[in-house]
Amino acid sequence: RAGGALQGVKAVVTAGPTREPIDPVRFITNRSSGKMGYALAAALRALGAEVVLVSGPTALATPAGVARIDVETAAQMLDATQRAAADAQMLVGTAAVADYRVEAVAEHKIKKRDDAVQLTLVKNPDILAELRAAQPQLFIVGFAAETEKLADHAREKLARKKLDLIAANWVGDGQAFDRDDNALQVFWPGGERALAQAPKTELARELAALIAERYQSRTAQ
Ligand code: C5P
């Protein structure tokens, strides 16, 4: 792998959904297969990066040469990502992290006694935002899944989360989720590029090349 564009770079990739328990047998989750994150981990590895994949529950095999840490909740994902990224240069957040968790997880299975039950949800930490605050030098790539105003929302997220690059895709209407192909609109401060509809493995190679290009151009400054 000598000479890969990301030789000597440690990259942490978050992938898949998180699972937030309600009681011992139930949980809240997001729709995410993890396919894009796993494909991207493999593509970054192919460019020579040392890759750590912090993964929520998925049905996918670990890409060759990639170290994988399995987690369930957003809190666990944050903790594992902080540890793995402490000596990393790059963080790529493809995970569909649950925005909220149940405030008080029931110790025993909730009985279906009442006609309605109320769950209080509290906000989960934003993993990318926490890592940005702790490691200003980290090159951070985020994802944005949008159902409207894709470019506006992606650019707003890029700025608010102080990301170095964001890859946005349309969701809903059978697009993206659990499919093997996808299309991406990529934004960075001062530029953008469209990556046309393609299998996620091919799209991941194109995105990894673009990430390497932007990483090098920032490092060169
Ligand atoms: O704000 P939004 O959730 O749409 O941002 C999506 C991006 O932020 C993705 O890269 C996702 O992995 C990341 N994220 C995160 N922690 C959260 C929520 C989202 O790292 N709690």
PDB file of C-alpha atoms and ligand atoms in Angstrom:
ATOM      1  CA  ARG A   1       0.000   0.000   0.000  1.00  0.00           C
ATOM      2  CA  ALA A   2       3.028   2.283  -0.074  1.00  0.00           C
ATOM      3  CA  GLY A   3       2.274   5.560  -1.797  1.00  0.00           C
ATOM      4  CA  GLY A   4      -1.477   5.562  -1.059  1.00  0.00           C
ATOM      5  CA  ALA A   5      -2.880   9.077  -0.831  1.00  0.00           C
ATOM      6  CA  LEU A   6      -3.786   8.491   2.838  1.00  0.00           C
ATOM      7  CA  GLN A   7      -0.655   6.632   3.879  1.00  0.00           C
ATOM      8  CA  GLY A   8       0.169   7.525   7.491  1.00  0.00           C
ATOM      9  CA  VAL A   9      -3.312   8.882   8.182  1.00  0.00           C
ATOM     10  CA  LYS A  10      -5.485   7.345  10.899  1.00  0.00           C
ATOM     11  CA  ALA A  11      -9.191   7.644  10.069  1.00  0.00           C
ATOM     12  CA  VAL A  12     -12.088   6.803  12.356  1.00  0.00           C
ATOM     13  CA  VAL A  13     -15.378   6.000  10.612  1.00  0.00           C
ATOM     14  CA  THR A  14     -18.697   5.812  12.462  1.00  0.00           C
ATOM     15  CA  ALA A  15     -21.324   3.671  10.752  1.00  0.00           C
ATOM     16  CA  GLY A  16     -24.740   2.100  11.085  1.00  0.00           C
ATOM     17  CA  PRO A  17     -27.574   3.046  13.402  1.00  0.00           C
ATOM     18  CA  THR A  18     -27.468   3.389  17.177  1.00  0.00           C
ATOM     19  CA  ARG A  19     -29.907   1.573  19.444  1.00  0.00           C
ATOM     20  CA  GLU A  20     -31.401   3.355  22.432  1.00  0.00           C
ATOM     21  CA  PRO A  21     -33.034   0.976  24.938  1.00  0.00           C
ATOM     22  CA  ILE A  22     -36.584   1.481  26.232  1.00  0.00           C
ATOM     23  CA  ASP A  23     -36.590  -1.632  28.422  1.00  0.00           C
ATOM     24  CA  PRO A  24     -34.677  -4.952  28.316  1.00  0.00           C
ATOM     25  CA  VAL A  25     -36.460  -6.082  25.125  1.00  0.00           C
ATOM     26  CA  ARG A  26     -37.235  -2.853  23.220  1.00  0.00           C
ATOM     27  CA  PHE A  27     -35.312  -0.052  21.636  1.00  0.00           C
ATOM     28  CA  ILE A  28     -35.529   3.049  19.445  1.00  0.00           C
ATOM     29  CA  THR A  29     -33.361   3.119  16.357  1.00  0.00           C
ATOM     30  CA  ASN A  30     -32.785   4.798  13.010  1.00  0.00           C
ATOM     31  CA  ARG A  31     -33.085   3.381   9.569  1.00  0.00           C
ATOM     32  CA  SER A  32     -29.528   2.627   8.438  1.00  0.00           C
ATOM     33  CA  SER A  33     -27.903  -0.452   6.903  1.00  0.00           C
ATOM     34  CA  GLY A  34     -24.346   0.795   7.443  1.00  0.00           C
ATOM     35  CA  LYS A  35     -23.501   0.008   3.802  1.00  0.00           C
ATOM     36  CA  MET A  36     -22.154   3.458   2.937  1.00  0.00           C
ATOM     37  CA  GLY A  37     -19.966   3.622   6.044  1.00  0.00           C
ATOM     38  CA  TYR A  38     -18.529   0.141   5.555  1.00  0.00           C
ATOM     39  CA  ALA A  39     -17.855   0.835   1.867  1.00  0.00           C
ATOM     40  CA  LEU A  40     -16.157   4.102   2.795  1.00  0.00           C
ATOM     41  CA  ALA A  41     -14.034   2.409   5.476  1.00  0.00           C
ATOM     42  CA  ALA A  42     -12.851  -0.078   2.840  1.00  0.00           C
ATOM     43  CA  ALA A  43     -12.171   2.708   0.315  1.00  0.00           C
ATOM     44  CA  LEU A  44     -10.152   4.783   2.827  1.00  0.00           C
ATOM     45  CA  ARG A  45      -8.174   1.655   3.710  1.00  0.00           C
ATOM     46  CA  ALA A  46      -7.474   1.075   0.007  1.00  0.00           C
ATOM     47  CA  LEU A  47      -5.934   4.575  -0.099  1.00  0.00           C
ATOM     48  CA  GLY A  48      -3.521   3.545   2.654  1.00  0.00           C
ATOM     49  CA  ALA A  49      -5.268   4.931   5.745  1.00  0.00           C
ATOM     50  CA  GLU A  50      -5.295   3.100   9.078  1.00  0.00           C
ATOM     51  CA  VAL A  51      -9.043   2.719   9.588  1.00  0.00           C
ATOM     52  CA  VAL A  52     -11.035   2.148  12.772  1.00  0.00           C
ATOM     53  CA  LEU A  53     -14.734   1.486  12.178  1.00  0.00           C
ATOM     54  CA  VAL A  54     -16.985   2.324  15.131  1.00  0.00           C
ATOM     55  CA  SER A  55     -20.162   0.499  14.248  1.00  0.00           C
ATOM     56  CA  GLY A  56     -23.692   0.262  15.526  1.00  0.00           C
ATOM     57  CA  PRO A  57     -25.581  -3.005  14.896  1.00  0.00           C
ATOM     58  CA  THR A  58     -25.393  -4.037  11.220  1.00  0.00           C
ATOM     59  CA  ALA A  59     -25.475  -7.281   9.257  1.00  0.00           C
ATOM     60  CA  LEU A  60     -22.259  -6.458   7.408  1.00  0.00           C
ATOM     61  CA  ALA A  61     -18.852  -8.128   7.350  1.00  0.00           C
ATOM     62  CA  THR A  62     -15.851  -6.115   8.542  1.00  0.00           C
ATOM     63  CA  PRO A  63     -13.833  -4.875   5.528  1.00  0.00           C
ATOM     64  CA  ALA A  64     -10.372  -6.448   5.209  1.00  0.00           C
ATOM     65  CA  GLY A  65      -7.634  -4.609   7.063  1.00  0.00           C
ATOM     66  CA  VAL A  66     -10.101  -2.495   9.056  1.00  0.00           C
ATOM     67  CA  ALA A  67     -10.322  -2.586  12.875  1.00  0.00           C
ATOM     68  CA  ARG A  68     -13.922  -2.653  14.093  1.00  0.00           C
ATOM     69  CA  ILE A  69     -15.385  -1.625  17.434  1.00  0.00           C
ATOM     70  CA  ASP A  70     -19.025  -2.606  17.996  1.00  0.00           C
ATOM     71  CA  VAL A  71     -21.329  -0.330  19.978  1.00  0.00           C
ATOM     72  CA  GLU A  72     -25.059   0.006  20.522  1.00  0.00           C
ATOM     73  CA  THR A  73     -26.024   3.366  22.003  1.00  0.00           C
ATOM     74  CA  ALA A  74     -25.044   6.884  20.969  1.00  0.00           C
ATOM     75  CA  ALA A  75     -23.264   7.298  24.327  1.00  0.00           C
ATOM     76  CA  GLN A  76     -21.180   4.191  23.622  1.00  0.00           C
ATOM     77  CA  MET A  77     -20.491   5.406  20.075  1.00  0.00           C
ATOM     78  CA  LEU A  78     -19.301   8.770  21.412  1.00  0.00           C
ATOM     79  CA  ASP A  79     -17.026   7.092  23.966  1.00  0.00           C
ATOM     80  CA  ALA A  80     -15.500   4.652  21.447  1.00  0.00           C
ATOM     81  CA  THR A  81     -15.076   7.427  18.860  1.00  0.00           C
ATOM     82  CA  GLN A  82     -13.349   9.738  21.364  1.00  0.00           C
ATOM     83  CA  ARG A  83     -10.900   6.990  22.314  1.00  0.00           C
ATOM     84  CA  ALA A  84     -10.194   5.920  18.726  1.00  0.00           C
ATOM     85  CA  ALA A  85      -9.890   9.483  17.419  1.00  0.00           C
ATOM     86  CA  ALA A  86      -7.534  10.725  20.146  1.00  0.00           C
ATOM     87  CA  ASP A  87      -4.498  10.016  17.921  1.00  0.00           C
ATOM     88  CA  ALA A  88      -6.318  10.201  14.560  1.00  0.00           C
ATOM     89  CA  GLN A  89      -6.146  12.848  11.825  1.00  0.00           C
ATOM     90  CA  MET A  90      -9.556  12.172  10.315  1.00  0.00           C
ATOM     91  CA  LEU A  91     -13.111  11.401  11.434  1.00  0.00           C
ATOM     92  CA  VAL A  92     -15.845  10.376   9.016  1.00  0.00           C
ATOM     93  CA  GLY A  93     -19.349  10.303  10.518  1.00  0.00           C
ATOM     94  CA  THR A  94     -21.648   8.143   8.439  1.00  0.00           C
ATOM     95  CA  ALA A  95     -23.580   6.803  11.435  1.00  0.00           C
ATOM     96  CA  ALA A  96     -27.294   7.475  11.749  1.00  0.00           C
ATOM     97  CA  VAL A  97     -27.059   8.386  15.426  1.00  0.00           C
ATOM     98  CA  ALA A  98     -30.346   8.491  17.343  1.00  0.00           C
ATOM     99  CA  ASP A  99     -30.958  12.139  18.210  1.00  0.00           C
ATOM    100  CA  TYR A 100     -32.768  11.187  21.421  1.00  0.00           C
ATOM    101  CA  ARG A 101     -32.592   8.449  24.038  1.00  0.00           C
ATOM    102  CA  VAL A 102     -35.118   7.343  26.649  1.00  0.00           C
ATOM    103  CA  GLU A 103     -34.524   9.302  29.834  1.00  0.00           C
ATOM    104  CA  ALA A 104     -35.330   6.490  32.245  1.00  0.00           C
ATOM    105  CA  VAL A 105     -34.739   3.010  30.802  1.00  0.00           C
ATOM    106  CA  ALA A 106     -37.124   0.539  32.470  1.00  0.00           C
ATOM    107  CA  GLU A 107     -35.364  -2.165  34.458  1.00  0.00           C
ATOM    108  CA  HIS A 108     -38.075  -4.699  33.608  1.00  0.00           C
ATOM    109  CA  LYS A 109     -40.162  -5.268  30.487  1.00  0.00           C
ATOM    110  CA  ILE A 110     -42.938  -2.687  30.289  1.00  0.00           C
ATOM    111  CA  LYS A 111     -46.284  -4.514  30.547  1.00  0.00           C
ATOM    112  CA  LYS A 112     -49.006  -3.789  27.991  1.00  0.00           C
ATOM    113  CA  ARG A 113     -51.431  -2.795  30.673  1.00  0.00           C
ATOM    114  CA  ASP A 114     -52.375   0.731  29.729  1.00  0.00           C
ATOM    115  CA  ASP A 115     -53.796   2.035  26.457  1.00  0.00           C
ATOM    116  CA  ALA A 116     -51.010   4.563  26.177  1.00  0.00           C
ATOM    117  CA  VAL A 117     -47.527   4.839  27.547  1.00  0.00           C
ATOM    118  CA  GLN A 118     -45.398   7.941  27.687  1.00  0.00           C
ATOM    119  CA  LEU A 119     -41.685   7.957  27.111  1.00  0.00           C
ATOM    120  CA  THR A 120     -39.595  11.010  27.868  1.00  0.00           C
ATOM    121  CA  LEU A 121     -36.766  11.392  25.378  1.00  0.00           C
ATOM    122  CA  VAL A 122     -33.654  13.423  26.083  1.00  0.00           C
ATOM    123  CA  LYS A 123     -31.160  14.685  23.543  1.00  0.00           C
ATOM    124  CA  ASN A 124     -28.089  12.633  22.727  1.00  0.00           C
ATOM    125  CA  PRO A 125     -24.690  14.297  22.322  1.00  0.00           C
ATOM    126  CA  ASP A 126     -23.671  15.159  18.755  1.00  0.00           C
ATOM    127  CA  ILE A 127     -20.572  13.045  18.165  1.00  0.00           C
ATOM    128  CA  LEU A 128     -19.083  15.232  15.438  1.00  0.00           C
ATOM    129  CA  ALA A 129     -19.669  18.407  17.444  1.00  0.00           C
ATOM    130  CA  GLU A 130     -18.063  16.908  20.583  1.00  0.00           C
ATOM    131  CA  LEU A 131     -15.022  15.767  18.616  1.00  0.00           C
ATOM    132  CA  ARG A 132     -14.708  19.121  16.828  1.00  0.00           C
ATOM    133  CA  ALA A 133     -14.700  20.930  20.175  1.00  0.00           C
ATOM    134  CA  ALA A 134     -12.056  18.600  21.611  1.00  0.00           C
ATOM    135  CA  GLN A 135      -9.826  18.279  18.521  1.00  0.00           C
ATOM    136  CA  PRO A 136      -9.815  21.443  16.383  1.00  0.00           C
ATOM    137  CA  GLN A 137      -7.207  19.962  14.004  1.00  0.00           C
ATOM    138  CA  LEU A 138      -9.197  16.829  13.193  1.00  0.00           C
ATOM    139  CA  PHE A 139     -10.344  16.660   9.533  1.00  0.00           C
ATOM    140  CA  ILE A 140     -14.062  15.916   9.955  1.00  0.00           C
ATOM    141  CA  VAL A 141     -16.401  14.616   7.271  1.00  0.00           C
ATOM    142  CA  GLY A 142     -20.133  14.565   7.959  1.00  0.00           C
ATOM    143  CA  PHE A 143     -23.159  13.210   6.146  1.00  0.00           C
ATOM    144  CA  ALA A 144     -26.547  14.797   5.687  1.00  0.00           C
ATOM    145  CA  ALA A 145     -29.663  12.874   4.723  1.00  0.00           C
ATOM    146  CA  GLU A 146     -32.311  15.323   3.589  1.00  0.00           C
ATOM    147  CA  THR A 147     -35.841  15.221   2.222  1.00  0.00           C
ATOM    148  CA  GLU A 148     -35.838  18.865   1.044  1.00  0.00           C
ATOM    149  CA  LYS A 149     -33.525  21.820   0.337  1.00  0.00           C
ATOM    150  CA  LEU A 150     -30.500  19.532   0.180  1.00  0.00           C
ATOM    151  CA  ALA A 151     -27.840  22.140  -0.621  1.00  0.00           C
ATOM    152  CA  ASP A 152     -29.117  24.717   1.899  1.00  0.00           C
ATOM    153  CA  HIS A 153     -29.309  22.207   4.735  1.00  0.00           C
ATOM    154  CA  ALA A 154     -25.950  20.656   3.888  1.00  0.00           C
ATOM    155  CA  ARG A 155     -24.175  24.036   3.751  1.00  0.00           C
ATOM    156  CA  GLU A 156     -25.798  25.087   7.028  1.00  0.00           C
ATOM    157  CA  LYS A 157     -24.592  21.850   8.692  1.00  0.00           C
ATOM    158  CA  LEU A 158     -21.104  22.251   7.239  1.00  0.00           C
ATOM    159  CA  ALA A 159     -20.829  25.685   8.864  1.00  0.00           C
ATOM    160  CA  ARG A 160     -22.622  24.994  12.156  1.00  0.00           C
ATOM    161  CA  LYS A 161     -20.725  21.771  12.910  1.00  0.00           C
ATOM    162  CA  LYS A 162     -17.452  23.249  11.585  1.00  0.00           C
ATOM    163  CA  LEU A 163     -16.966  20.300   9.252  1.00  0.00           C
ATOM    164  CA  ASP A 164     -14.249  20.116   6.601  1.00  0.00           C
ATOM    165  CA  LEU A 165     -16.542  18.361   4.148  1.00  0.00           C
ATOM    166  CA  ILE A 166     -20.126  17.138   4.032  1.00  0.00           C
ATOM    167  CA  ALA A 167     -21.704  14.531   1.768  1.00  0.00           C
ATOM    168  CA  ALA A 168     -25.434  15.004   1.305  1.00  0.00           C
ATOM    169  CA  ASN A 169     -28.009  12.684  -0.167  1.00  0.00           C
ATOM    170  CA  TRP A 170     -31.746  12.672  -0.737  1.00  0.00           C
ATOM    171  CA  VAL A 171     -33.727  10.248   1.406  1.00  0.00           C
ATOM    172  CA  GLY A 172     -37.316   9.122   1.399  1.00  0.00           C
ATOM    173  CA  ASP A 173     -39.240   7.747  -1.587  1.00  0.00           C
ATOM    174  CA  GLY A 174     -37.124   4.585  -1.607  1.00  0.00           C
ATOM    175  CA  GLN A 175     -33.897   6.524  -2.077  1.00  0.00           C
ATOM    176  CA  ALA A 176     -30.630   5.658  -0.347  1.00  0.00           C
ATOM    177  CA  PHE A 177     -31.809   3.509   2.584  1.00  0.00           C
ATOM    178  CA  ASP A 178     -30.823  -0.140   2.425  1.00  0.00           C
ATOM    179  CA  ARG A 179     -30.097   0.198  -1.252  1.00  0.00           C
ATOM    180  CA  ASP A 180     -26.892  -0.698  -2.979  1.00  0.00           C
ATOM    181  CA  ASP A 181     -26.662   2.525  -4.937  1.00  0.00           C
ATOM    182  CA  ASN A 182     -26.821   6.193  -4.037  1.00  0.00           C
ATOM    183  CA  ALA A 183     -25.900   9.653  -5.325  1.00  0.00           C
ATOM    184  CA  LEU A 184     -24.118  12.356  -3.324  1.00  0.00           C
ATOM    185  CA  GLN A 185     -23.742  16.117  -3.407  1.00  0.00           C
ATOM    186  CA  VAL A 186     -20.497  17.001  -1.638  1.00  0.00           C
ATOM    187  CA  PHE A 187     -19.766  20.428  -0.110  1.00  0.00           C
ATOM    188  CA  TRP A 188     -16.697  21.945   1.534  1.00  0.00           C
ATOM    189  CA  PRO A 189     -15.817  25.527   2.439  1.00  0.00           C
ATOM    190  CA  GLY A 190     -15.384  27.102  -0.985  1.00  0.00           C
ATOM    191  CA  GLY A 191     -16.453  24.248  -3.240  1.00  0.00           C
ATOM    192  CA  GLU A 192     -18.815  21.466  -4.156  1.00  0.00           C
ATOM    193  CA  ARG A 193     -19.017  18.409  -6.376  1.00  0.00           C
ATOM    194  CA  ALA A 194     -21.786  16.072  -7.489  1.00  0.00           C
ATOM    195  CA  LEU A 195     -21.106  12.338  -7.407  1.00  0.00           C
ATOM    196  CA  ALA A 196     -23.600  10.675  -9.749  1.00  0.00           C
ATOM    197  CA  GLN A 197     -25.826   7.715  -8.908  1.00  0.00           C
ATOM    198  CA  ALA A 198     -23.632   4.636  -8.587  1.00  0.00           C
ATOM    199  CA  PRO A 199     -23.252   1.472  -6.500  1.00  0.00           C
ATOM    200  CA  LYS A 200     -22.266   2.441  -2.937  1.00  0.00           C
ATOM    201  CA  THR A 201     -18.896   0.683  -3.322  1.00  0.00           C
ATOM    202  CA  GLU A 202     -18.056   2.785  -6.402  1.00  0.00           C
ATOM    203  CA  LEU A 203     -19.457   5.955  -4.824  1.00  0.00           C
ATOM    204  CA  ALA A 204     -17.352   5.266  -1.718  1.00  0.00           C
ATOM    205  CA  ARG A 205     -14.190   5.076  -3.855  1.00  0.00           C
ATOM    206  CA  GLU A 206     -15.022   8.418  -5.476  1.00  0.00           C
ATOM    207  CA  LEU A 207     -15.822  10.022  -2.116  1.00  0.00           C
ATOM    208  CA  ALA A 208     -12.649   8.616  -0.505  1.00  0.00           C
ATOM    209  CA  ALA A 209     -10.580  10.101  -3.347  1.00  0.00           C
ATOM    210  CA  LEU A 210     -12.284  13.471  -2.864  1.00  0.00           C
ATOM    211  CA  ILE A 211     -11.751  13.285   0.916  1.00  0.00           C
ATOM    212  CA  ALA A 212      -8.033  12.560   0.324  1.00  0.00           C
ATOM    213  CA  GLU A 213      -7.822  15.487  -2.105  1.00  0.00           C
ATOM    214  CA  ARG A 214      -9.446  17.926   0.341  1.00  0.00           C
ATOM    215  CA  TYR A 215      -7.422  16.561   3.276  1.00  0.00           C
ATOM    216  CA  GLN A 216      -4.174  17.103   1.381  1.00  0.00           C
ATOM    217  CA  SER A 217      -5.165  20.542   0.203  1.00  0.00           C
ATOM    218  CA  ARG A 218      -5.967  21.593   3.786  1.00  0.00           C
ATOM    219  CA  THR A 219      -2.775  20.050   5.135  1.00  0.00           C
ATOM    220  CA  ALA A 220      -0.764  21.872   2.441  1.00  0.00           C
ATOM    221  CA  GLN A 221      -2.033  25.272   3.606  1.00  0.00           C
TER     222      GLN A 221
HETATM  223  O1  C5P B   1     -27.589  17.052  12.255  1.00  0.00           O
HETATM  224  P1  C5P B   1     -27.604  15.733  11.558  1.00  0.00           P
HETATM  225  O2  C5P B   1     -27.930  14.572  12.463  1.00  0.00           O
HETATM  226  O3  C5P B   1     -28.420  15.715  10.304  1.00  0.00           O
HETATM  227  O4  C5P B   1     -26.093  15.536  11.091  1.00  0.00           O
HETATM  228  C1  C5P B   1     -25.699  14.368  10.457  1.00  0.00           C
HETATM  229  C2  C5P B   1     -24.219  14.164  10.663  1.00  0.00           C
HETATM  230  O5  C5P B   1     -23.872  14.300  12.029  1.00  0.00           O
HETATM  231  C3  C5P B   1     -23.789  12.766  10.274  1.00  0.00           C
HETATM  232  O6  C5P B   1     -22.450  12.817   9.828  1.00  0.00           O
HETATM  233  C4  C5P B   1     -23.921  12.007  11.586  1.00  0.00           C
HETATM  234  O7  C5P B   1     -23.117  10.867  11.629  1.00  0.00           O
HETATM  235  C5  C5P B   1     -23.486  13.052  12.588  1.00  0.00           C
HETATM  236  N1  C5P B   1     -24.132  12.942  13.907  1.00  0.00           N
HETATM  237  C6  C5P B   1     -23.363  12.656  15.021  1.00  0.00           C
HETATM  238  N2  C5P B   1     -23.952  12.581  16.265  1.00  0.00           N
HETATM  239  C7  C5P B   1     -25.273  12.793  16.408  1.00  0.00           C
HETATM  240  C8  C5P B   1     -26.073  13.092  15.287  1.00  0.00           C
HETATM  241  C9  C5P B   1     -25.472  13.151  14.054  1.00  0.00           C
HETATM  242  O8  C5P B   1     -22.145  12.468  14.892  1.00  0.00           O
HETATM  243  N3  C5P B   1     -25.812  12.714  17.628  1.00  0.00           N
END
